[in-house]
PDB file of C-alpha atoms in Angstrom:
ATOM      1  CA  MET A  24       0.000   0.000   0.000  1.00 44.00           C
ATOM      2  CA  LYS A  25       1.261   3.319  -0.905  1.00 45.00           C
ATOM      3  CA  ILE A  26      -0.010   6.726   0.084  1.00 37.00           C
ATOM      4  CA  ALA A  27       0.750   9.065  -2.807  1.00 36.00           C
ATOM      5  CA  ALA A  28       3.927  11.102  -2.667  1.00 35.00           C
ATOM      6  CA  LEU A  29       3.602  14.292  -4.656  1.00 28.00           C
ATOM      7  CA  VAL A  30       7.039  15.267  -5.868  1.00 28.00           C
ATOM      8  CA  ALA A  31       7.282  18.454  -7.951  1.00 29.00           C
ATOM      9  CA  GLY A  32       3.639  18.019  -8.890  1.00 33.00           C
ATOM     10  CA  ALA A  33       4.046  14.403 -10.078  1.00 36.00           C
ATOM     11  CA  LEU A  34       2.232  11.469  -8.451  1.00 45.00           C
ATOM     12  CA  LEU A  35       4.341   8.467  -7.501  1.00 44.00           C
ATOM     13  CA  ALA A  36       3.131   5.463  -5.521  1.00 38.00           C
ATOM     14  CA  THR A  37       5.268   5.187  -2.427  1.00 35.00           C
ATOM     15  CA  PRO A  38       4.929   3.818   1.103  1.00 32.00           C
ATOM     16  CA  VAL A  39       3.969   5.902   4.067  1.00 29.00           C
ATOM     17  CA  VAL A  40       6.932   7.424   5.873  1.00 27.00           C
ATOM     18  CA  VAL A  41       6.748   5.707   9.256  1.00 27.00           C
ATOM     19  CA  ALA A  42       8.909   4.908  12.231  1.00 28.00           C
ATOM     20  CA  THR A  43      10.211   1.356  11.869  1.00 29.00           C
ATOM     21  CA  SER A  44      11.064   0.974  15.551  1.00 34.00           C
ATOM     22  CA  LEU A  45       8.392  -0.133  17.973  1.00 35.00           C
ATOM     23  CA  PRO A  46       6.846   2.694  20.022  1.00 39.00           C
ATOM     24  CA  ALA A  47       7.180   2.950  23.759  1.00 37.00           C
ATOM     25  CA  ALA A  48       4.749   0.963  25.857  1.00 36.00           C
ATOM     26  CA  VAL A  49       1.857   2.602  27.601  1.00 36.00           C
ATOM     27  CA  PRO A  50       1.461   2.099  31.344  1.00 35.00           C
ATOM     28  CA  ALA A  51       0.672  -1.498  32.225  1.00 33.00           C
ATOM     29  CA  GLY A  52      -2.816  -2.407  33.329  1.00 36.00           C
ATOM     30  CA  ALA A  53      -4.819  -1.051  30.388  1.00 37.00           C
ATOM     31  CA  ALA A  54      -7.632  -3.562  30.079  1.00 38.00           C
ATOM     32  CA  SER A  55      -8.775  -5.003  26.720  1.00 39.00           C
ATOM     33  CA  SER A  56     -12.306  -6.170  25.857  1.00 41.00           C
ATOM     34  CA  ALA A  57     -11.023  -9.734  25.935  1.00 43.00           C
ATOM     35  CA  GLY A  58     -10.776  -9.430  29.720  1.00 35.00           C
ATOM     36  CA  THR A  59      -6.981  -9.431  29.815  1.00 45.00           C
ATOM     37  CA  THR A  60      -4.537  -6.786  30.973  1.00 51.00           C
ATOM     38  CA  GLN A  61      -2.640  -6.340  27.721  1.00 76.00           C
ATOM     39  CA  THR A  62      -1.321  -2.911  26.925  1.00 89.00           C
ATOM     40  CA  ALA A  63      -1.732  -1.169  23.576  1.00 92.00           C
ATOM     41  CA  ALA A  64       1.976  -1.689  22.868  1.00 91.00           C
ATOM     42  CA  GLN A  65       1.712  -5.432  23.499  1.00 91.00           C
ATOM     43  CA  LEU A  66      -1.251  -5.753  21.155  1.00 92.00           C
ATOM     44  CA  TYR A  67       0.561  -3.700  18.556  1.00 92.00           C
ATOM     45  CA  ARG A  68       3.706  -5.832  18.758  1.00 90.00           C
ATOM     46  CA  GLN A  69       1.656  -8.989  18.222  1.00 88.00           C
ATOM     47  CA  ALA A  70      -0.124  -7.553  15.195  1.00 88.00           C
ATOM     48  CA  PHE A  71       3.053  -6.072  13.742  1.00 83.00           C
ATOM     49  CA  ALA A  72       5.040  -9.320  14.069  1.00 82.00           C
ATOM     50  CA  THR A  73       2.362 -11.488  12.461  1.00 79.00           C
ATOM     51  CA  THR A  74       2.032  -9.369   9.331  1.00 79.00           C
ATOM     52  CA  HIS A  75       5.658  -9.958   8.293  1.00 75.00           C
ATOM     53  CA  SER A  76       5.091 -13.592   7.319  1.00 75.00           C
ATOM     54  CA  TRP A  77       1.352 -13.946   6.698  1.00 86.00           C
ATOM     55  CA  SER A  78      -0.419 -13.315   3.398  1.00 92.00           C
ATOM     56  CA  VAL A  79      -3.448 -11.017   3.275  1.00 93.00           C
ATOM     57  CA  HIS A  80      -5.948  -9.263   1.020  1.00 95.00           C
ATOM     58  CA  TYR A  81      -6.236  -5.491   1.442  1.00 95.00           C
ATOM     59  CA  VAL A  82      -8.167  -2.535   0.064  1.00 96.00           C
ATOM     60  CA  SER A  83      -7.055   1.035   0.691  1.00 94.00           C
ATOM     61  CA  SER A  84      -8.027   4.566  -0.227  1.00 94.00           C
ATOM     62  CA  SER A  85      -6.165   7.809   0.340  1.00 92.00           C
ATOM     63  CA  SER A  86      -6.678  11.448  -0.485  1.00 90.00           C
ATOM     64  CA  GLN A  87      -4.343  14.421  -0.288  1.00 84.00           C
ATOM     65  CA  SER A  88      -3.377  17.569  -2.153  1.00 82.00           C
ATOM     66  CA  ASP A  89      -0.410  17.897  -4.494  1.00 80.00           C
ATOM     67  CA  SER A  90       2.012  20.813  -4.670  1.00 77.00           C
ATOM     68  CA  THR A  91      -0.475  22.798  -6.798  1.00 81.00           C
ATOM     69  CA  GLY A  92      -3.332  22.311  -4.336  1.00 81.00           C
ATOM     70  CA  SER A  93      -5.156  19.811  -6.563  1.00 84.00           C
ATOM     71  CA  LYS A  94      -6.866  16.925  -4.775  1.00 90.00           C
ATOM     72  CA  VAL A  95      -5.460  13.483  -5.594  1.00 92.00           C
ATOM     73  CA  THR A  96      -7.256  10.259  -4.698  1.00 94.00           C
ATOM     74  CA  LEU A  97      -5.555   6.888  -4.755  1.00 95.00           C
ATOM     75  CA  LEU A  98      -7.295   3.497  -4.623  1.00 96.00           C
ATOM     76  CA  GLU A  99      -5.446   0.231  -4.133  1.00 96.00           C
ATOM     77  CA  SER A 100      -6.347  -3.409  -3.703  1.00 96.00           C
ATOM     78  CA  GLY A 101      -4.178  -6.467  -3.676  1.00 95.00           C
ATOM     79  CA  ASP A 102      -3.023  -9.729  -2.201  1.00 96.00           C
ATOM     80  CA  ALA A 103       0.316  -9.699  -0.375  1.00 94.00           C
ATOM     81  CA  GLY A 104       2.501 -12.696   0.390  1.00 92.00           C
ATOM     82  CA  PRO A 105       6.007 -12.943   1.892  1.00 90.00           C
ATOM     83  CA  ALA A 106       7.813 -13.228  -1.479  1.00 90.00           C
ATOM     84  CA  SER A 107       5.140 -12.417  -4.045  1.00 94.00           C
ATOM     85  CA  GLY A 108       2.049 -10.284  -4.382  1.00 96.00           C
ATOM     86  CA  THR A 109      -0.379  -8.577  -6.714  1.00 96.00           C
ATOM     87  CA  GLN A 110      -1.725  -5.037  -6.600  1.00 96.00           C
ATOM     88  CA  SER A 111      -4.073  -2.840  -8.622  1.00 97.00           C
ATOM     89  CA  VAL A 112      -3.668   0.935  -8.254  1.00 96.00           C
ATOM     90  CA  SER A 113      -5.740   3.767  -9.712  1.00 97.00           C
ATOM     91  CA  PHE A 114      -5.601   7.517  -9.216  1.00 96.00           C
ATOM     92  CA  ARG A 115      -7.616  10.598 -10.070  1.00 95.00           C
ATOM     93  CA  ARG A 116      -6.449  14.199 -10.063  1.00 93.00           C
ATOM     94  CA  GLY A 117      -9.060  16.570 -11.437  1.00 90.00           C
ATOM     95  CA  ASN A 118     -10.010  15.245 -14.867  1.00 92.00           C
ATOM     96  CA  VAL A 119      -6.881  13.079 -15.108  1.00 94.00           C
ATOM     97  CA  SER A 120      -6.989   9.422 -14.099  1.00 96.00           C
ATOM     98  CA  GLY A 121      -4.866   6.341 -14.621  1.00 97.00           C
ATOM     99  CA  ALA A 122      -4.234   2.818 -13.391  1.00 97.00           C
ATOM    100  CA  ILE A 123      -1.588   0.102 -13.223  1.00 97.00           C
ATOM    101  CA  THR A 124      -1.409  -3.548 -12.179  1.00 97.00           C
ATOM    102  CA  ILE A 125       1.682  -4.856 -10.362  1.00 97.00           C
ATOM    103  CA  ASP A 126       2.706  -8.507  -9.990  1.00 97.00           C
ATOM    104  CA  VAL A 127       5.761  -9.246  -7.858  1.00 96.00           C
ATOM    105  CA  ILE A 128       6.971 -12.830  -8.316  1.00 95.00           C
ATOM    106  CA  GLY A 129      10.135 -13.301  -6.334  1.00 93.00           C
ATOM    107  CA  GLY A 130      12.986 -11.563  -8.128  1.00 93.00           C
ATOM    108  CA  ILE A 131      10.951 -10.260 -11.056  1.00 94.00           C
ATOM    109  CA  THR A 132       8.243  -7.603 -11.043  1.00 95.00           C
ATOM    110  CA  TYR A 133       5.675  -7.136 -13.816  1.00 96.00           C
ATOM    111  CA  VAL A 134       3.736  -3.916 -14.427  1.00 96.00           C
ATOM    112  CA  LYS A 135       0.960  -3.138 -16.894  1.00 96.00           C
ATOM    113  CA  GLY A 136      -0.994   0.095 -17.152  1.00 97.00           C
ATOM    114  CA  ASP A 137      -2.499   2.825 -19.238  1.00 97.00           C
ATOM    115  CA  LEU A 138      -0.612   5.915 -20.383  1.00 96.00           C
ATOM    116  CA  ASN A 139      -1.408   8.071 -17.330  1.00 96.00           C
ATOM    117  CA  GLY A 140      -0.887   5.196 -14.936  1.00 96.00           C
ATOM    118  CA  LEU A 141       2.569   4.333 -16.220  1.00 95.00           C
ATOM    119  CA  GLU A 142       3.677   7.955 -16.211  1.00 94.00           C
ATOM    120  CA  ASN A 143       2.174   9.059 -12.893  1.00 92.00           C
ATOM    121  CA  LEU A 144       2.225   5.849 -10.833  1.00 93.00           C
ATOM    122  CA  ALA A 145       5.171   3.898 -12.256  1.00 92.00           C
ATOM    123  CA  GLY A 146       7.373   6.929 -12.902  1.00 90.00           C
ATOM    124  CA  LEU A 147       7.967   6.263 -16.607  1.00 91.00           C
ATOM    125  CA  SER A 148       8.760   9.165 -18.903  1.00 91.00           C
ATOM    126  CA  PRO A 149       6.001  10.297 -21.313  1.00 94.00           C
ATOM    127  CA  LEU A 150       7.897   8.632 -24.177  1.00 94.00           C
ATOM    128  CA  GLN A 151       8.333   5.358 -22.270  1.00 92.00           C
ATOM    129  CA  ALA A 152       4.708   5.355 -21.145  1.00 94.00           C
ATOM    130  CA  ALA A 153       3.447   5.920 -24.692  1.00 95.00           C
ATOM    131  CA  ALA A 154       5.588   3.072 -26.025  1.00 93.00           C
ATOM    132  CA  THR A 155       4.558   0.521 -23.391  1.00 94.00           C
ATOM    133  CA  ALA A 156       0.949   1.428 -22.511  1.00 95.00           C
ATOM    134  CA  GLY A 157      -1.183  -1.698 -22.411  1.00 96.00           C
ATOM    135  CA  LYS A 158       1.860  -3.989 -22.416  1.00 95.00           C
ATOM    136  CA  TRP A 159       3.455  -5.935 -19.589  1.00 96.00           C
ATOM    137  CA  ILE A 160       6.802  -4.527 -18.458  1.00 95.00           C
ATOM    138  CA  ASP A 161       9.218  -6.570 -16.363  1.00 94.00           C
ATOM    139  CA  PHE A 162      12.250  -5.579 -14.326  1.00 93.00           C
ATOM    140  CA  ALA A 163      14.288  -6.919 -11.431  1.00 93.00           C
ATOM    141  CA  THR A 164      12.405  -6.546  -8.154  1.00 93.00           C
ATOM    142  CA  THR A 165      15.588  -5.089  -6.664  1.00 91.00           C
ATOM    143  CA  ASN A 166      15.866  -2.404  -9.375  1.00 91.00           C
ATOM    144  CA  VAL A 167      16.216   0.786  -7.320  1.00 90.00           C
ATOM    145  CA  ALA A 168      14.692   2.872 -10.099  1.00 88.00           C
ATOM    146  CA  PHE A 169      11.356   1.129  -9.461  1.00 90.00           C
ATOM    147  CA  ALA A 170      11.594   0.731  -5.689  1.00 89.00           C
ATOM    148  CA  GLN A 171       8.542   2.965  -5.202  1.00 87.00           C
ATOM    149  CA  VAL A 172       6.483   0.733  -7.490  1.00 91.00           C
ATOM    150  CA  VAL A 173       7.405  -2.505  -5.713  1.00 91.00           C
ATOM    151  CA  ALA A 174       7.058  -1.126  -2.182  1.00 87.00           C
ATOM    152  CA  GLY A 175       3.820  -2.153  -0.505  1.00 85.00           C
ATOM    153  CA  VAL A 176       3.086  -5.239  -2.608  1.00 93.00           C
ATOM    154  CA  ARG A 177       4.471  -7.943  -0.285  1.00 90.00           C
ATOM    155  CA  SER A 178       3.468  -8.752   3.290  1.00 86.00           C
ATOM    156  CA  ASP A 179       6.681  -7.427   4.822  1.00 81.00           C
ATOM    157  CA  ASP A 180       5.880  -4.068   3.210  1.00 81.00           C
ATOM    158  CA  ILE A 181       2.377  -4.257   4.679  1.00 80.00           C
ATOM    159  CA  ALA A 182       3.870  -4.544   8.154  1.00 76.00           C
ATOM    160  CA  GLN A 183       5.968  -1.425   7.644  1.00 77.00           C
ATOM    161  CA  GLN A 184       3.111   0.605   6.218  1.00 76.00           C
ATOM    162  CA  LEU A 185       0.640  -0.049   9.018  1.00 80.00           C
ATOM    163  CA  ALA A 186       3.272   0.969  11.567  1.00 84.00           C
ATOM    164  CA  LEU A 187       2.260   3.466  14.234  1.00 89.00           C
ATOM    165  CA  SER A 188       4.586   5.790  16.131  1.00 86.00           C
ATOM    166  CA  GLY A 189       4.392   7.828  19.297  1.00 87.00           C
ATOM    167  CA  LEU A 190       2.687   6.847  22.535  1.00 90.00           C
ATOM    168  CA  LEU A 191       0.121   4.079  21.978  1.00 93.00           C
ATOM    169  CA  THR A 192      -3.166   3.937  23.871  1.00 94.00           C
ATOM    170  CA  LEU A 193      -6.170   1.627  23.811  1.00 95.00           C
ATOM    171  CA  GLY A 194      -9.361   3.003  22.299  1.00 94.00           C
ATOM    172  CA  ARG A 195     -12.951   1.841  22.599  1.00 92.00           C
ATOM    173  CA  PRO A 196     -13.569  -1.799  21.564  1.00 94.00           C
ATOM    174  CA  ARG A 197     -16.124  -2.203  18.778  1.00 95.00           C
ATOM    175  CA  THR A 198     -17.270  -4.442  15.933  1.00 96.00           C
ATOM    176  CA  ILE A 199     -16.021  -3.789  12.391  1.00 93.00           C
ATOM    177  CA  HIS A 200     -17.113  -5.810   9.363  1.00 85.00           C
ATOM    178  CA  GLY A 201     -18.714  -8.296  11.752  1.00 92.00           C
ATOM    179  CA  THR A 202     -15.484  -8.806  13.723  1.00 94.00           C
ATOM    180  CA  ALA A 203     -14.915  -7.793  17.360  1.00 97.00           C
ATOM    181  CA  VAL A 204     -11.858  -5.546  17.444  1.00 96.00           C
ATOM    182  CA  LEU A 205      -9.609  -3.641  19.818  1.00 96.00           C
ATOM    183  CA  ALA A 206      -8.490  -0.125  18.931  1.00 96.00           C
ATOM    184  CA  ILE A 207      -4.852   0.984  19.148  1.00 96.00           C
ATOM    185  CA  ASN A 208      -4.406   4.747  18.912  1.00 95.00           C
ATOM    186  CA  GLY A 209      -1.147   6.331  17.802  1.00 94.00           C
ATOM    187  CA  THR A 210       0.265   8.523  15.062  1.00 91.00           C
ATOM    188  CA  GLN A 211       1.164   7.792  11.475  1.00 83.00           C
ATOM    189  CA  GLY A 212       3.858   9.400   9.356  1.00 65.00           C
ATOM    190  CA  SER A 213       2.760  11.312   6.293  1.00 50.00           C
ATOM    191  CA  THR A 214       4.441  12.779   3.255  1.00 41.00           C
ATOM    192  CA  GLY A 215       2.544  16.018   3.743  1.00 42.00           C
ATOM    193  CA  SER A 216       1.271  18.123   0.853  1.00 40.00           C
ATOM    194  CA  GLY A 217       4.153  17.808  -1.546  1.00 40.00           C
ATOM    195  CA  ASN A 218       6.242  20.611  -0.107  1.00 40.00           C
ATOM    196  CA  GLY A 219       8.738  18.268   1.519  1.00 40.00           C
ATOM    197  CA  ASN A 220       7.524  18.971   5.050  1.00 46.00           C
ATOM    198  CA  GLY A 221       6.557  15.661   6.623  1.00 53.00           C
ATOM    199  CA  THR A 222       3.729  15.640   9.130  1.00 66.00           C
ATOM    200  CA  HIS A 223       2.229  13.139  11.541  1.00 78.00           C
ATOM    201  CA  GLN A 224      -1.466  12.381  11.767  1.00 87.00           C
ATOM    202  CA  ARG A 225      -3.498  10.717  14.458  1.00 92.00           C
ATOM    203  CA  ALA A 226      -4.367   7.166  13.458  1.00 94.00           C
ATOM    204  CA  VAL A 227      -6.111   4.092  14.819  1.00 96.00           C
ATOM    205  CA  LEU A 228      -5.325   0.462  14.086  1.00 95.00           C
ATOM    206  CA  TYR A 229      -8.121  -2.023  14.742  1.00 96.00           C
ATOM    207  CA  VAL A 230      -7.008  -5.589  15.496  1.00 95.00           C
ATOM    208  CA  ARG A 231      -8.997  -8.741  16.183  1.00 94.00           C
ATOM    209  CA  ALA A 232     -10.033  -8.953  19.812  1.00 94.00           C
ATOM    210  CA  HIS A 233      -9.864 -12.753  19.975  1.00 92.00           C
ATOM    211  CA  GLY A 234      -7.222 -15.230  18.865  1.00 90.00           C
ATOM    212  CA  ARG A 235      -4.352 -13.738  16.904  1.00 89.00           C
ATOM    213  CA  HIS A 236      -4.554  -9.956  17.037  1.00 91.00           C
ATOM    214  CA  LEU A 237      -4.484  -9.544  13.270  1.00 92.00           C
ATOM    215  CA  PRO A 238      -5.124  -6.099  11.735  1.00 94.00           C
ATOM    216  CA  VAL A 239      -8.655  -5.501  10.468  1.00 95.00           C
ATOM    217  CA  GLU A 240      -8.602  -1.806   9.548  1.00 95.00           C
ATOM    218  CA  GLU A 241      -6.484   1.324   9.922  1.00 95.00           C
ATOM    219  CA  ASP A 242      -7.722   4.920   9.629  1.00 95.00           C
ATOM    220  CA  THR A 243      -6.240   8.376   9.983  1.00 93.00           C
ATOM    221  CA  LEU A 244      -8.179  10.581  12.390  1.00 93.00           C
ATOM    222  CA  THR A 245      -9.127  14.224  12.793  1.00 90.00           C
ATOM    223  CA  ALA A 246      -8.282  16.197  15.936  1.00 88.00           C
ATOM    224  CA  LYS A 247     -11.698  15.135  17.264  1.00 87.00           C
ATOM    225  CA  GLY A 248     -10.937  11.457  16.759  1.00 87.00           C
ATOM    226  CA  GLN A 249     -13.155  10.962  13.711  1.00 89.00           C
ATOM    227  CA  PRO A 250     -11.979   9.287  10.458  1.00 88.00           C
ATOM    228  CA  SER A 251     -10.326  12.006   8.382  1.00 89.00           C
ATOM    229  CA  GLY A 252     -10.689  10.339   4.987  1.00 85.00           C
ATOM    230  CA  THR A 253      -6.991  10.912   4.301  1.00 89.00           C
ATOM    231  CA  PHE A 254      -6.173   7.218   4.556  1.00 91.00           C
ATOM    232  CA  ARG A 255      -8.087   3.986   5.185  1.00 93.00           C
ATOM    233  CA  VAL A 256      -7.101   0.378   4.635  1.00 94.00           C
ATOM    234  CA  THR A 257      -8.982  -2.819   5.399  1.00 95.00           C
ATOM    235  CA  TYR A 258      -7.465  -6.297   5.734  1.00 94.00           C
ATOM    236  CA  SER A 259      -9.105  -9.690   5.156  1.00 94.00           C
ATOM    237  CA  ASN A 260      -8.353 -13.294   4.180  1.00 94.00           C
ATOM    238  CA  TRP A 261      -5.304 -13.579   6.411  1.00 93.00           C
ATOM    239  CA  GLY A 262      -3.345 -16.717   5.505  1.00 92.00           C
ATOM    240  CA  GLU A 263      -4.684 -16.910   1.929  1.00 93.00           C
ATOM    241  CA  LEU A 264      -2.595 -18.493  -0.826  1.00 93.00           C
ATOM    242  CA  VAL A 265      -0.851 -15.818  -2.921  1.00 94.00           C
ATOM    243  CA  ARG A 266       0.698 -17.255  -6.060  1.00 93.00           C
ATOM    244  CA  PRO A 267       0.487 -14.883  -9.058  1.00 94.00           C
ATOM    245  CA  GLN A 268       1.234 -16.212 -12.538  1.00 93.00           C
ATOM    246  CA  ALA A 269       3.856 -14.559 -14.728  1.00 93.00           C
ATOM    247  CA  PRO A 270       2.579 -12.954 -17.961  1.00 91.00           C
ATOM    248  CA  LEU A 271       3.478 -14.816 -21.143  1.00 86.00           C
ATOM    249  CA  ALA A 272       5.226 -11.845 -22.759  1.00 78.00           C
ATOM    250  CA  ALA A 273       6.744  -8.688 -21.344  1.00 83.00           C
ATOM    251  CA  VAL A 274       9.024  -5.805 -22.303  1.00 88.00           C
ATOM    252  CA  SER A 275      12.141  -5.880 -20.117  1.00 87.00           C
ATOM    253  CA  ILE A 276      13.537  -2.697 -18.594  1.00 84.00           C
ATOM    254  CA  GLY A 277      17.105  -3.106 -17.427  1.00 74.00           C
ATOM    255  CA  PRO A 278      18.688  -6.438 -16.394  1.00 68.00           C
ATOM    256  CA  VAL A 279      16.139  -9.016 -15.290  1.00 65.00           C
ATOM    257  CA  THR A 280      17.145 -11.946 -13.110  1.00 56.00           C
ATOM    258  CA  THR A 281      15.371 -14.338 -10.768  1.00 46.00           C
ATOM    259  CA  THR A 282      18.335 -14.653  -8.411  1.00 37.00           C
TER     260      THR A 282
END
């Protein structure tokens, strides 16, 4: 999952800027709805650790303004596994829209999209995008030039992108999508409005109240604690089989290797 980074007015899919270290624990004794005395930090650690190796289906939406003040919306859905994953991404900025599909299969990544999608989401030049629109493109997953495209597709990326920072606290237990959940409040890094000044937003991560504390949903919040609409992601089908198939033909960009 990738909240849009607006660099010099251009839209590139990129992960949320977050703290990768685990936040400090809240005072012990905070009670959960499961009748235990787990703290928010303990619940968070359990959820964070599990996401590294499990596969999952996710759907996310984000909205922010670019450097010109134009509103940009980004929609993503995909299935993430430890080594492979698939993702569909679409964006809209005013009257301009575009989309790409990303398949990461071990050491090779495949991308297919329309003209606007390849230029704005995959970072291709206008000439490259025009020449490859509608065709599968492949490149080495480790190719640094496309790191922003690959980021967020596999389950280890998912773990990094749902990361919370700051002091964690327990919120009000509730039911979401028919599942009893516990709420973990914290802050989430943000790329800001394209001016290079990073900000942090209040956020809440909902995890299953019973059994493994797997993530169910994450939302950014307003100052009053209501969903802000800036970012939302839902998770389902934890443990699903993720095994994308490689396209039959693709245009290679740079050296491609499976090792």
